[in-house]
Amino acid sequence: MNKFISHTCSRLLLWLLPGIMAMVQTGCKKDRDGSGPVITHVRNYAASPDDTLLTAALPGQWVVLSGRGLQDALQVTFNGVPASIKSVMFSDTSAVMQIPAVIPFPDVTADNLNVIRCITPHGTATFTFNIVAPPPAITGISNENALAGDSVYLYGTNFFFTQHVTFAGTEIKDFTAASDGTSIGFVLPQLGHSGKAAVVTKSGADSTKYNVNDLTTGMLCNFDDINPFSWGTNLESTGTDFPGNRGTYAVLKNDVLAGGDGVWWGNQRSINTNEVQWVPKDSLQASPDTYAFKFEINVPTAWNGTTIYVIRDSRDFMARYEPWLTATGTTASYVTKGWRTVTIPFSSFRSNDGKGTSATDLTALLTNTGAGPVNIQTANFSAAPTATGLYAAIDNIRVVKIK
């Protein structure tokens, strides 16, 4: 190497070395002085006297991290899952935040289990804290009246560390729970009776308020032994497009509909029954949200645009079933791949073509008799033509108490 270059590099290194050492010493001093982040304890985020120290909390719970050096946090994780810090209230000694509502407990690594981690430009603080998996909650079932050999899914929350699953009182020995705790899938065994669906986990248990595999309770029309069907569409029982059926069912069918087409009485666009008892007369004082209108549906081909709506004789209150409409207001073609249970809470029966307000009580929806015909009809409420037609089978129309 050139002696001049070598000598110059040596002198530059000697000149830089004190600065480098000073930076290292400053960093070490920062750690020794405790100027990096530290979490000392966790409090409940609630007004006194409930703002107590916590040793454990649930996903979704609001808490206060107490310590020092927290104000410049870049990320805070609970069990390795980042919490939102966009609207969090921070100071140097505290941080108010919400534990992530969904924590995939089975996938949490050992180094993240029951650990809060706060990352700042000045270092990382870790704090051991027990984050408890909440008890399970069942919110829906893919097919409440499935046949043996069908795939069935329970939907809900907190299906973590699941120990037992029963369907119609029958133990399900082989099931698969989704890692995010929102579903449990299994192949339905042969059932001998009706009963509730239930899930037991390490954190608790939940069961449906209604029976599954039940073709009697609250049944308004199953087109077989309970059949007040009056007029409308065609009835079938052996159609190859709708396998897995339980006896006779009704078929709704229409081509692409022009904008505003509400001619529900034409061809195969409606199911209309004689008068039936929706809710017992002595139960009309119950809150509307304790009941739901249910049926099974099978949609074998793409469906986008046609609205299926349900009324009781009058259009004062209408429930619209539009599974092709996404939460963001866009549309996407919908198919069921077999029979699926549709649940429409009575609170979804609304005025103004199903877009207004819910009925304040059951008598407003069902009159003081609790009875009336069932009308399931199709229309295009949009000004534009539907993207597709509709071809669907419907069976087991019923009203069920869900609370």
mmCIF file of C-alpha atoms in Angstrom:
data_model
loop_
_atom_site.group_PDB
_atom_site.id
_atom_site.type_symbol
_atom_site.label_atom_id
_atom_site.label_comp_id
_atom_site.label_asym_id
_atom_site.label_seq_id
_atom_site.Cartn_x
_atom_site.Cartn_y
_atom_site.Cartn_z
ATOM 1 C CA MET A 1 0.000 0.000 0.000
ATOM 2 C CA ASN A 2 1.184 3.564 -0.640
ATOM 3 C CA LYS A 3 2.971 4.785 2.507
ATOM 4 C CA PHE A 4 1.312 8.179 2.236
ATOM 5 C CA ILE A 5 -2.180 6.648 2.074
ATOM 6 C CA SER A 6 -1.374 4.266 4.950
ATOM 7 C CA HIS A 7 -0.081 7.108 7.097
ATOM 8 C CA THR A 8 -3.106 9.256 6.293
ATOM 9 C CA CYS A 9 -5.558 6.436 7.182
ATOM 10 C CA SER A 10 -3.757 5.851 10.480
ATOM 11 C CA ARG A 11 -3.983 9.519 11.404
ATOM 12 C CA LEU A 12 -7.730 9.600 10.402
ATOM 13 C CA LEU A 13 -8.470 6.552 12.555
ATOM 14 C CA LEU A 14 -6.688 8.090 15.521
ATOM 15 C CA TRP A 15 -8.709 11.285 15.002
ATOM 16 C CA LEU A 16 -12.088 9.436 14.777
ATOM 17 C CA LEU A 17 -11.476 6.944 17.597
ATOM 18 C CA PRO A 18 -12.181 9.339 20.500
ATOM 19 C CA GLY A 19 -15.501 10.334 18.927
ATOM 20 C CA ILE A 20 -16.503 6.723 18.406
ATOM 21 C CA MET A 21 -15.592 5.877 21.990
ATOM 22 C CA ALA A 22 -17.583 8.877 23.222
ATOM 23 C CA MET A 23 -20.659 7.714 21.301
ATOM 24 C CA VAL A 24 -20.344 4.201 22.723
ATOM 25 C CA GLN A 25 -19.890 5.588 26.222
ATOM 26 C CA THR A 26 -22.914 7.864 25.751
ATOM 27 C CA GLY A 27 -25.041 4.884 24.649
ATOM 28 C CA CYS A 28 -23.864 2.825 27.597
ATOM 29 C CA LYS A 29 -24.467 5.746 29.940
ATOM 30 C CA LYS A 30 -28.038 6.057 28.561
ATOM 31 C CA ASP A 31 -28.693 2.424 29.397
ATOM 32 C CA ARG A 32 -27.038 2.723 32.828
ATOM 33 C CA ASP A 33 -28.995 5.889 33.574
ATOM 34 C CA GLY A 34 -32.239 4.196 32.618
ATOM 35 C CA SER A 35 -33.114 6.720 29.890
ATOM 36 C CA GLY A 36 -34.368 3.896 27.637
ATOM 37 C CA PRO A 37 -38.059 2.849 27.889
ATOM 38 C CA VAL A 38 -39.235 0.980 30.973
ATOM 39 C CA ILE A 39 -42.683 -0.480 31.774
ATOM 40 C CA THR A 40 -43.231 -0.808 35.520
ATOM 41 C CA HIS A 41 -46.912 -1.793 35.731
ATOM 42 C CA VAL A 42 -50.269 -1.922 33.904
ATOM 43 C CA ARG A 43 -53.468 -0.265 35.086
ATOM 44 C CA ASN A 44 -57.074 -0.620 34.014
ATOM 45 C CA TYR A 45 -58.212 2.329 31.881
ATOM 46 C CA ALA A 46 -61.322 3.358 33.773
ATOM 47 C CA ALA A 47 -62.408 6.028 36.190
ATOM 48 C CA SER A 48 -61.346 5.707 39.812
ATOM 49 C CA PRO A 49 -61.721 3.490 41.775
ATOM 50 C CA ASP A 50 -61.568 1.024 38.881
ATOM 51 C CA ASP A 51 -58.181 2.202 37.600
ATOM 52 C CA THR A 52 -56.507 -0.534 39.601
ATOM 53 C CA LEU A 53 -53.278 -2.361 38.910
ATOM 54 C CA LEU A 54 -53.754 -5.332 36.609
ATOM 55 C CA THR A 55 -52.026 -8.678 36.488
ATOM 56 C CA ALA A 56 -54.057 -9.894 33.510
ATOM 57 C CA ALA A 57 -56.340 -8.527 30.770
ATOM 58 C CA LEU A 58 -58.450 -9.644 27.819
ATOM 59 C CA PRO A 59 -57.957 -8.927 24.105
ATOM 60 C CA GLY A 60 -59.733 -5.711 23.182
ATOM 61 C CA GLN A 61 -59.420 -4.256 26.704
ATOM 62 C CA TRP A 62 -58.176 -0.691 27.191
ATOM 63 C CA VAL A 63 -55.204 -0.420 29.552
ATOM 64 C CA VAL A 64 -52.616 2.108 30.705
ATOM 65 C CA LEU A 65 -48.922 1.215 30.500
ATOM 66 C CA SER A 66 -46.985 3.018 33.221
ATOM 67 C CA GLY A 67 -43.227 3.558 33.336
ATOM 68 C CA ARG A 68 -40.846 6.032 31.702
ATOM 69 C CA GLY A 69 -39.450 6.809 28.267
ATOM 70 C CA LEU A 70 -42.692 5.771 26.558
ATOM 71 C CA GLN A 71 -43.585 8.924 24.653
ATOM 72 C CA ASP A 72 -41.660 8.225 21.450
ATOM 73 C CA ALA A 73 -42.918 4.653 21.006
ATOM 74 C CA LEU A 74 -42.595 3.328 17.475
ATOM 75 C CA GLN A 75 -44.505 0.097 18.169
ATOM 76 C CA VAL A 76 -46.194 -1.630 21.076
ATOM 77 C CA THR A 77 -47.030 -5.327 20.855
ATOM 78 C CA PHE A 78 -49.092 -7.637 23.050
ATOM 79 C CA ASN A 79 -48.207 -11.314 22.619
ATOM 80 C CA GLY A 80 -46.341 -10.225 19.494
ATOM 81 C CA VAL A 81 -49.404 -8.573 17.909
ATOM 82 C CA PRO A 82 -48.972 -4.832 17.208
ATOM 83 C CA ALA A 83 -51.455 -2.503 18.867
ATOM 84 C CA SER A 84 -52.713 0.650 17.169
ATOM 85 C CA ILE A 85 -50.788 3.724 18.283
ATOM 86 C CA LYS A 86 -52.325 6.230 15.876
ATOM 87 C CA SER A 87 -54.837 7.607 18.360
ATOM 88 C CA VAL A 88 -53.135 6.534 21.541
ATOM 89 C CA MET A 89 -52.553 8.986 24.352
ATOM 90 C CA PHE A 90 -48.856 8.982 25.253
ATOM 91 C CA SER A 91 -46.752 10.773 27.805
ATOM 92 C CA ASP A 92 -43.260 10.046 29.019
ATOM 93 C CA THR A 93 -44.643 8.015 31.937
ATOM 94 C CA SER A 94 -47.825 6.453 30.524
ATOM 95 C CA ALA A 95 -49.470 5.146 27.362
ATOM 96 C CA VAL A 96 -53.192 4.551 26.976
ATOM 97 C CA MET A 97 -53.983 1.887 24.412
ATOM 98 C CA GLN A 98 -56.225 -0.981 23.449
ATOM 99 C CA ILE A 99 -54.948 -4.544 23.484
ATOM 100 C CA PRO A 100 -55.506 -6.014 19.977
ATOM 101 C CA ALA A 101 -58.966 -7.554 19.788
ATOM 102 C CA VAL A 102 -57.740 -10.616 17.872
ATOM 103 C CA ILE A 103 -54.695 -12.477 19.153
ATOM 104 C CA PRO A 104 -54.032 -15.889 17.531
ATOM 105 C CA PHE A 105 -53.056 -17.584 20.785
ATOM 106 C CA PRO A 106 -52.037 -20.972 19.307
ATOM 107 C CA ASP A 107 -49.556 -19.197 17.001
ATOM 108 C CA VAL A 108 -47.940 -17.006 19.659
ATOM 109 C CA THR A 109 -44.253 -17.889 20.005
ATOM 110 C CA ALA A 110 -42.746 -18.677 23.394
ATOM 111 C CA ASP A 111 -40.753 -15.424 23.489
ATOM 112 C CA ASN A 112 -43.933 -13.380 22.899
ATOM 113 C CA LEU A 113 -46.322 -15.273 25.165
ATOM 114 C CA ASN A 114 -47.676 -12.963 27.897
ATOM 115 C CA VAL A 115 -45.216 -10.226 26.950
ATOM 116 C CA ILE A 116 -45.810 -6.530 26.297
ATOM 117 C CA ARG A 117 -43.049 -5.047 24.164
ATOM 118 C CA CYS A 118 -42.573 -1.283 23.668
ATOM 119 C CA ILE A 119 -40.093 -0.227 20.977
ATOM 120 C CA THR A 120 -38.736 3.340 20.925
ATOM 121 C CA PRO A 121 -35.764 5.021 19.201
ATOM 122 C CA HIS A 122 -33.931 4.729 22.517
ATOM 123 C CA GLY A 123 -34.435 1.000 23.087
ATOM 124 C CA THR A 124 -37.001 -1.678 23.816
ATOM 125 C CA ALA A 125 -38.897 -2.362 27.018
ATOM 126 C CA THR A 126 -40.469 -5.728 27.777
ATOM 127 C CA PHE A 127 -42.935 -6.488 30.522
ATOM 128 C CA THR A 128 -44.405 -9.838 31.544
ATOM 129 C CA PHE A 129 -48.185 -9.586 31.626
ATOM 130 C CA ASN A 130 -50.878 -12.262 31.395
ATOM 131 C CA ILE A 131 -53.141 -11.762 28.361
ATOM 132 C CA VAL A 132 -56.034 -14.151 28.807
ATOM 133 C CA ALA A 133 -57.943 -15.838 25.980
ATOM 134 C CA PRO A 134 -61.626 -14.844 26.443
ATOM 135 C CA PRO A 135 -64.441 -17.400 26.563
ATOM 136 C CA PRO A 136 -65.816 -18.512 23.180
ATOM 137 C CA ALA A 137 -68.916 -17.028 21.570
ATOM 138 C CA ILE A 138 -70.920 -18.706 18.787
ATOM 139 C CA THR A 139 -72.360 -16.151 16.359
ATOM 140 C CA GLY A 140 -73.534 -18.354 13.484
ATOM 141 C CA ILE A 141 -73.585 -21.772 11.815
ATOM 142 C CA SER A 142 -73.061 -22.488 8.139
ATOM 143 C CA ASN A 143 -75.943 -24.986 7.977
ATOM 144 C CA GLU A 144 -78.105 -25.684 11.010
ATOM 145 C CA ASN A 145 -79.923 -28.531 9.242
ATOM 146 C CA ALA A 146 -77.081 -30.230 7.411
ATOM 147 C CA LEU A 147 -77.025 -33.937 6.515
ATOM 148 C CA ALA A 148 -74.528 -36.520 7.705
ATOM 149 C CA GLY A 149 -71.336 -36.181 5.662
ATOM 150 C CA ASP A 150 -71.807 -32.452 5.012
ATOM 151 C CA SER A 151 -69.120 -29.950 6.000
ATOM 152 C CA VAL A 152 -70.351 -27.659 8.775
ATOM 153 C CA TYR A 153 -68.741 -24.544 10.236
ATOM 154 C CA LEU A 154 -69.413 -22.831 13.534
ATOM 155 C CA TYR A 155 -68.615 -19.120 13.366
ATOM 156 C CA GLY A 156 -67.795 -16.858 16.273
ATOM 157 C CA THR A 157 -64.930 -15.547 18.355
ATOM 158 C CA ASN A 158 -62.241 -16.892 20.672
ATOM 159 C CA PHE A 159 -62.283 -20.510 19.534
ATOM 160 C CA PHE A 160 -58.822 -20.994 21.036
ATOM 161 C CA PHE A 161 -57.581 -24.149 22.791
ATOM 162 C CA THR A 162 -60.891 -25.839 21.959
ATOM 163 C CA GLN A 163 -61.503 -28.958 24.012
ATOM 164 C CA HIS A 164 -65.011 -30.111 23.053
ATOM 165 C CA VAL A 165 -67.521 -29.433 20.263
ATOM 166 C CA THR A 166 -71.065 -30.773 20.193
ATOM 167 C CA PHE A 167 -73.743 -30.420 17.522
ATOM 168 C CA ALA A 168 -77.342 -31.291 18.341
ATOM 169 C CA GLY A 169 -75.968 -32.837 21.524
ATOM 170 C CA THR A 170 -73.640 -35.172 19.591
ATOM 171 C CA GLU A 171 -69.902 -35.039 20.349
ATOM 172 C CA ILE A 172 -67.800 -34.016 17.337
ATOM 173 C CA LYS A 173 -64.597 -36.012 17.656
ATOM 174 C CA ASP A 174 -62.690 -34.554 14.709
ATOM 175 C CA PHE A 175 -62.751 -30.784 14.168
ATOM 176 C CA THR A 176 -60.428 -28.015 13.002
ATOM 177 C CA ALA A 177 -60.320 -24.548 14.584
ATOM 178 C CA ALA A 178 -59.079 -21.573 12.548
ATOM 179 C CA SER A 179 -55.900 -19.967 13.899
ATOM 180 C CA ASP A 180 -57.656 -16.627 14.378
ATOM 181 C CA GLY A 181 -60.330 -18.265 16.546
ATOM 182 C CA THR A 182 -63.269 -17.300 14.306
ATOM 183 C CA SER A 183 -64.454 -20.695 13.030
ATOM 184 C CA ILE A 184 -64.517 -24.420 13.715
ATOM 185 C CA GLY A 185 -65.064 -26.866 10.863
ATOM 186 C CA PHE A 186 -66.033 -30.528 10.857
ATOM 187 C CA VAL A 187 -67.814 -33.226 8.870
ATOM 188 C CA LEU A 188 -71.226 -33.860 10.384
ATOM 189 C CA PRO A 189 -71.784 -37.370 11.765
ATOM 190 C CA GLN A 190 -75.138 -39.121 11.769
ATOM 191 C CA LEU A 191 -77.503 -37.364 14.164
ATOM 192 C CA GLY A 192 -80.377 -38.949 16.019
ATOM 193 C CA HIS A 193 -82.104 -35.897 17.496
ATOM 194 C CA SER A 194 -82.094 -32.114 17.701
ATOM 195 C CA GLY A 195 -80.166 -30.108 20.275
ATOM 196 C CA LYS A 196 -77.867 -27.151 20.770
ATOM 197 C CA ALA A 197 -74.454 -26.542 19.255
ATOM 198 C CA ALA A 198 -71.778 -25.946 21.890
ATOM 199 C CA VAL A 199 -68.070 -25.177 22.176
ATOM 200 C CA VAL A 200 -65.869 -25.676 25.243
ATOM 201 C CA THR A 201 -62.386 -24.146 25.440
ATOM 202 C CA LYS A 202 -59.820 -23.697 28.198
ATOM 203 C CA SER A 203 -61.326 -20.245 28.785
ATOM 204 C CA GLY A 204 -65.005 -21.162 29.000
ATOM 205 C CA ALA A 205 -67.981 -22.417 27.032
ATOM 206 C CA ASP A 206 -70.843 -21.207 24.857
ATOM 207 C CA SER A 207 -73.867 -22.785 23.234
ATOM 208 C CA THR A 208 -76.632 -21.669 20.901
ATOM 209 C CA LYS A 209 -79.924 -20.507 22.388
ATOM 210 C CA TYR A 210 -81.738 -22.523 19.721
ATOM 211 C CA ASN A 211 -81.638 -26.135 18.567
ATOM 212 C CA VAL A 212 -79.953 -27.339 15.405
ATOM 213 C CA ASN A 213 -81.094 -30.310 13.323
ATOM 214 C CA ASP A 214 -84.586 -29.071 14.187
ATOM 215 C CA LEU A 215 -87.304 -29.038 11.513
ATOM 216 C CA THR A 216 -90.148 -28.384 13.950
ATOM 217 C CA THR A 217 -89.510 -25.528 16.406
ATOM 218 C CA GLY A 218 -90.727 -22.214 14.964
ATOM 219 C CA MET A 219 -91.172 -23.798 11.533
ATOM 220 C CA LEU A 220 -93.452 -21.738 9.295
ATOM 221 C CA CYS A 221 -93.024 -23.683 6.046
ATOM 222 C CA ASN A 222 -90.769 -26.604 5.069
ATOM 223 C CA PHE A 223 -92.847 -27.507 1.973
ATOM 224 C CA ASP A 224 -93.346 -31.030 3.364
ATOM 225 C CA ASP A 225 -95.284 -31.820 6.536
ATOM 226 C CA ILE A 226 -95.546 -28.098 7.380
ATOM 227 C CA ASN A 227 -96.658 -26.593 4.090
ATOM 228 C CA PRO A 228 -98.847 -23.459 3.996
ATOM 229 C CA PHE A 229 -97.359 -22.560 0.583
ATOM 230 C CA SER A 230 -100.057 -20.766 -1.413
ATOM 231 C CA TRP A 231 -98.673 -19.549 -4.724
ATOM 232 C CA GLY A 232 -95.636 -18.258 -6.558
ATOM 233 C CA THR A 233 -92.620 -20.152 -7.729
ATOM 234 C CA ASN A 234 -92.082 -23.841 -8.497
ATOM 235 C CA LEU A 235 -91.507 -26.534 -5.881
ATOM 236 C CA GLU A 236 -88.989 -29.339 -6.408
ATOM 237 C CA SER A 237 -87.623 -32.275 -4.455
ATOM 238 C CA THR A 238 -85.177 -34.090 -6.740
ATOM 239 C CA GLY A 239 -83.465 -31.340 -8.726
ATOM 240 C CA THR A 240 -79.835 -32.184 -9.472
ATOM 241 C CA ASP A 241 -78.790 -28.536 -9.043
ATOM 242 C CA PHE A 242 -79.581 -28.584 -5.311
ATOM 243 C CA PRO A 243 -78.222 -31.813 -3.785
ATOM 244 C CA GLY A 244 -78.279 -32.470 -0.054
ATOM 245 C CA ASN A 245 -81.857 -31.249 0.354
ATOM 246 C CA ARG A 246 -84.325 -32.351 2.993
ATOM 247 C CA GLY A 247 -87.463 -33.090 0.986
ATOM 248 C CA THR A 248 -89.264 -30.437 -1.044
ATOM 249 C CA TYR A 249 -87.946 -26.903 -1.546
ATOM 250 C CA ALA A 250 -88.895 -23.772 -3.509
ATOM 251 C CA VAL A 251 -86.839 -22.400 -6.420
ATOM 252 C CA LEU A 252 -86.431 -18.669 -7.040
ATOM 253 C CA LYS A 253 -85.284 -17.795 -10.532
ATOM 254 C CA ASN A 254 -84.944 -14.671 -12.647
ATOM 255 C CA ASP A 255 -82.731 -13.444 -15.490
ATOM 256 C CA VAL A 256 -80.817 -10.165 -15.402
ATOM 257 C CA LEU A 257 -83.236 -7.522 -14.123
ATOM 258 C CA ALA A 258 -83.554 -4.031 -15.557
ATOM 259 C CA GLY A 259 -83.022 -1.099 -13.239
ATOM 260 C CA GLY A 260 -85.901 -0.718 -10.793
ATOM 261 C CA ASP A 261 -87.553 -4.007 -11.811
ATOM 262 C CA GLY A 262 -89.828 -4.993 -8.936
ATOM 263 C CA VAL A 263 -92.226 -7.326 -10.757
ATOM 264 C CA TRP A 264 -91.960 -9.964 -8.069
ATOM 265 C CA TRP A 265 -95.224 -11.711 -9.055
ATOM 266 C CA GLY A 266 -93.890 -12.829 -12.431
ATOM 267 C CA ASN A 267 -92.601 -16.321 -13.257
ATOM 268 C CA GLN A 268 -90.495 -17.766 -10.389
ATOM 269 C CA ARG A 269 -89.835 -14.616 -8.383
ATOM 270 C CA SER A 270 -91.769 -15.144 -5.147
ATOM 271 C CA ILE A 271 -92.764 -17.540 -2.371
ATOM 272 C CA ASN A 272 -96.115 -16.674 -0.796
ATOM 273 C CA THR A 273 -97.783 -18.617 2.036
ATOM 274 C CA ASN A 274 -101.126 -18.550 3.754
ATOM 275 C CA GLU A 275 -101.308 -16.935 7.181
ATOM 276 C CA VAL A 276 -98.954 -18.489 9.731
ATOM 277 C CA GLN A 277 -98.072 -17.690 13.344
ATOM 278 C CA TRP A 278 -94.708 -15.895 13.260
ATOM 279 C CA VAL A 279 -94.502 -15.415 17.036
ATOM 280 C CA PRO A 280 -96.841 -16.746 19.735
ATOM 281 C CA LYS A 281 -99.388 -14.102 20.685
ATOM 282 C CA ASP A 282 -98.362 -14.264 24.330
ATOM 283 C CA SER A 283 -94.731 -13.443 23.371
ATOM 284 C CA LEU A 284 -95.400 -10.156 21.567
ATOM 285 C CA GLN A 285 -94.068 -8.138 24.501
ATOM 286 C CA ALA A 286 -90.566 -9.514 23.927
ATOM 287 C CA SER A 287 -87.933 -7.304 22.381
ATOM 288 C CA PRO A 288 -87.707 -7.667 18.562
ATOM 289 C CA ASP A 289 -83.999 -8.508 18.769
ATOM 290 C CA THR A 290 -84.797 -11.754 20.592
ATOM 291 C CA TYR A 291 -86.152 -13.308 17.387
ATOM 292 C CA ALA A 292 -84.761 -14.009 13.914
ATOM 293 C CA PHE A 293 -86.231 -15.104 10.591
ATOM 294 C CA LYS A 294 -84.297 -18.084 9.198
ATOM 295 C CA PHE A 295 -84.197 -20.333 6.183
ATOM 296 C CA GLU A 296 -81.764 -22.526 4.271
ATOM 297 C CA ILE A 297 -80.609 -21.391 0.844
ATOM 298 C CA ASN A 298 -78.645 -23.017 -1.982
ATOM 299 C CA VAL A 299 -77.129 -20.798 -4.686
ATOM 300 C CA PRO A 300 -75.222 -22.914 -7.237
ATOM 301 C CA THR A 301 -74.345 -20.160 -9.751
ATOM 302 C CA ALA A 302 -73.060 -16.586 -9.510
ATOM 303 C CA TRP A 303 -75.564 -14.158 -7.965
ATOM 304 C CA ASN A 304 -75.016 -10.415 -8.035
ATOM 305 C CA GLY A 305 -77.615 -7.668 -7.914
ATOM 306 C CA THR A 306 -81.021 -9.262 -7.420
ATOM 307 C CA THR A 307 -82.355 -8.581 -3.915
ATOM 308 C CA ILE A 308 -84.270 -11.245 -2.020
ATOM 309 C CA TYR A 309 -86.544 -9.516 0.457
ATOM 310 C CA VAL A 310 -88.931 -10.749 3.143
ATOM 311 C CA ILE A 311 -92.176 -9.096 4.227
ATOM 312 C CA ARG A 312 -95.184 -10.010 6.281
ATOM 313 C CA ASP A 313 -97.986 -9.113 3.876
ATOM 314 C CA SER A 314 -97.138 -5.387 4.006
ATOM 315 C CA ARG A 315 -94.050 -3.523 2.786
ATOM 316 C CA ASP A 316 -94.126 -1.253 5.858
ATOM 317 C CA PHE A 317 -91.169 -3.287 7.142
ATOM 318 C CA MET A 318 -88.872 -5.253 4.878
ATOM 319 C CA ALA A 319 -85.730 -7.357 5.406
ATOM 320 C CA ARG A 320 -83.320 -7.380 2.468
ATOM 321 C CA TYR A 321 -80.976 -10.313 1.889
ATOM 322 C CA GLU A 322 -78.066 -9.219 -0.311
ATOM 323 C CA PRO A 323 -74.977 -11.375 0.371
ATOM 324 C CA TRP A 324 -73.343 -10.047 -2.817
ATOM 325 C CA LEU A 325 -73.135 -6.570 -1.257
ATOM 326 C CA THR A 326 -69.836 -6.067 0.594
ATOM 327 C CA ALA A 327 -69.252 -4.011 3.727
ATOM 328 C CA THR A 328 -67.643 -1.268 1.635
ATOM 329 C CA GLY A 329 -70.649 -0.955 -0.659
ATOM 330 C CA THR A 330 -69.141 -2.762 -3.646
ATOM 331 C CA THR A 331 -70.568 -5.981 -5.077
ATOM 332 C CA ALA A 332 -69.118 -9.446 -5.656
ATOM 333 C CA SER A 333 -70.799 -12.522 -7.101
ATOM 334 C CA TYR A 334 -72.023 -14.933 -4.439
ATOM 335 C CA VAL A 335 -72.414 -18.736 -4.431
ATOM 336 C CA THR A 336 -73.033 -21.050 -1.473
ATOM 337 C CA LYS A 337 -71.491 -24.368 -2.589
ATOM 338 C CA GLY A 338 -74.358 -26.276 -0.977
ATOM 339 C CA TRP A 339 -77.060 -25.411 1.531
ATOM 340 C CA ARG A 340 -76.447 -22.559 3.967
ATOM 341 C CA THR A 341 -78.484 -21.128 6.825
ATOM 342 C CA VAL A 342 -79.605 -17.505 6.505
ATOM 343 C CA THR A 343 -80.311 -15.640 9.748
ATOM 344 C CA ILE A 344 -82.138 -12.296 9.588
ATOM 345 C CA PRO A 345 -82.677 -10.707 13.022
ATOM 346 C CA PHE A 346 -86.046 -8.999 13.381
ATOM 347 C CA SER A 347 -84.117 -5.762 13.926
ATOM 348 C CA SER A 348 -83.149 -6.006 10.229
ATOM 349 C CA PHE A 349 -86.770 -5.582 9.161
ATOM 350 C CA ARG A 350 -86.805 -1.869 8.336
ATOM 351 C CA SER A 351 -89.036 0.766 6.805
ATOM 352 C CA ASN A 352 -88.328 2.575 3.523
ATOM 353 C CA ASP A 353 -87.698 -0.542 1.412
ATOM 354 C CA GLY A 354 -85.500 -2.050 4.120
ATOM 355 C CA LYS A 355 -83.209 0.986 4.436
ATOM 356 C CA GLY A 356 -85.062 2.941 7.135
ATOM 357 C CA THR A 357 -85.697 2.299 10.823
ATOM 358 C CA SER A 358 -86.428 -0.960 12.609
ATOM 359 C CA ALA A 359 -89.787 -1.770 14.159
ATOM 360 C CA THR A 360 -89.949 -0.490 17.722
ATOM 361 C CA ASP A 361 -91.760 -3.589 18.960
ATOM 362 C CA LEU A 362 -93.162 -6.881 17.712
ATOM 363 C CA THR A 363 -96.700 -5.592 17.326
ATOM 364 C CA ALA A 364 -95.475 -2.887 14.935
ATOM 365 C CA LEU A 365 -93.897 -5.618 12.812
ATOM 366 C CA LEU A 366 -96.440 -8.424 13.237
ATOM 367 C CA THR A 367 -99.625 -6.617 14.421
ATOM 368 C CA ASN A 368 -101.279 -7.607 17.691
ATOM 369 C CA THR A 369 -101.932 -11.135 16.374
ATOM 370 C CA GLY A 370 -98.299 -12.103 15.747
ATOM 371 C CA ALA A 371 -99.514 -13.808 12.566
ATOM 372 C CA GLY A 372 -99.568 -13.218 8.834
ATOM 373 C CA PRO A 373 -98.394 -14.673 5.523
ATOM 374 C CA VAL A 374 -94.739 -15.066 4.581
ATOM 375 C CA ASN A 375 -93.710 -13.342 1.360
ATOM 376 C CA ILE A 376 -90.199 -13.901 0.015
ATOM 377 C CA GLN A 377 -89.806 -11.955 -3.213
ATOM 378 C CA THR A 378 -87.136 -10.626 -5.594
ATOM 379 C CA ALA A 379 -86.478 -7.190 -7.052
ATOM 380 C CA ASN A 380 -83.786 -4.901 -8.386
ATOM 381 C CA PHE A 381 -83.743 -1.801 -6.185
ATOM 382 C CA SER A 382 -80.872 -0.286 -8.172
ATOM 383 C CA ALA A 383 -81.315 2.031 -11.139
ATOM 384 C CA ALA A 384 -78.789 -0.042 -13.093
ATOM 385 C CA PRO A 385 -79.394 -3.579 -14.431
ATOM 386 C CA THR A 386 -78.292 -6.448 -12.213
ATOM 387 C CA ALA A 387 -74.898 -7.948 -12.993
ATOM 388 C CA THR A 388 -76.362 -11.481 -13.037
ATOM 389 C CA GLY A 389 -79.644 -13.262 -12.679
ATOM 390 C CA LEU A 390 -80.688 -15.340 -9.659
ATOM 391 C CA TYR A 391 -81.079 -19.093 -9.353
ATOM 392 C CA ALA A 392 -81.562 -20.317 -5.776
ATOM 393 C CA ALA A 393 -83.459 -22.853 -3.691
ATOM 394 C CA ILE A 394 -85.042 -22.016 -0.319
ATOM 395 C CA ASP A 395 -86.263 -24.382 2.382
ATOM 396 C CA ASN A 396 -87.157 -24.594 6.093
ATOM 397 C CA ILE A 397 -88.598 -21.102 6.588
ATOM 398 C CA ARG A 398 -88.849 -20.446 10.304
ATOM 399 C CA VAL A 399 -88.783 -17.928 13.155
ATOM 400 C CA VAL A 400 -86.391 -18.751 15.967
ATOM 401 C CA LYS A 401 -85.771 -17.203 19.369
ATOM 402 C CA ILE A 402 -82.083 -16.314 19.391
ATOM 403 C CA LYS A 403 -81.784 -14.629 22.812
#
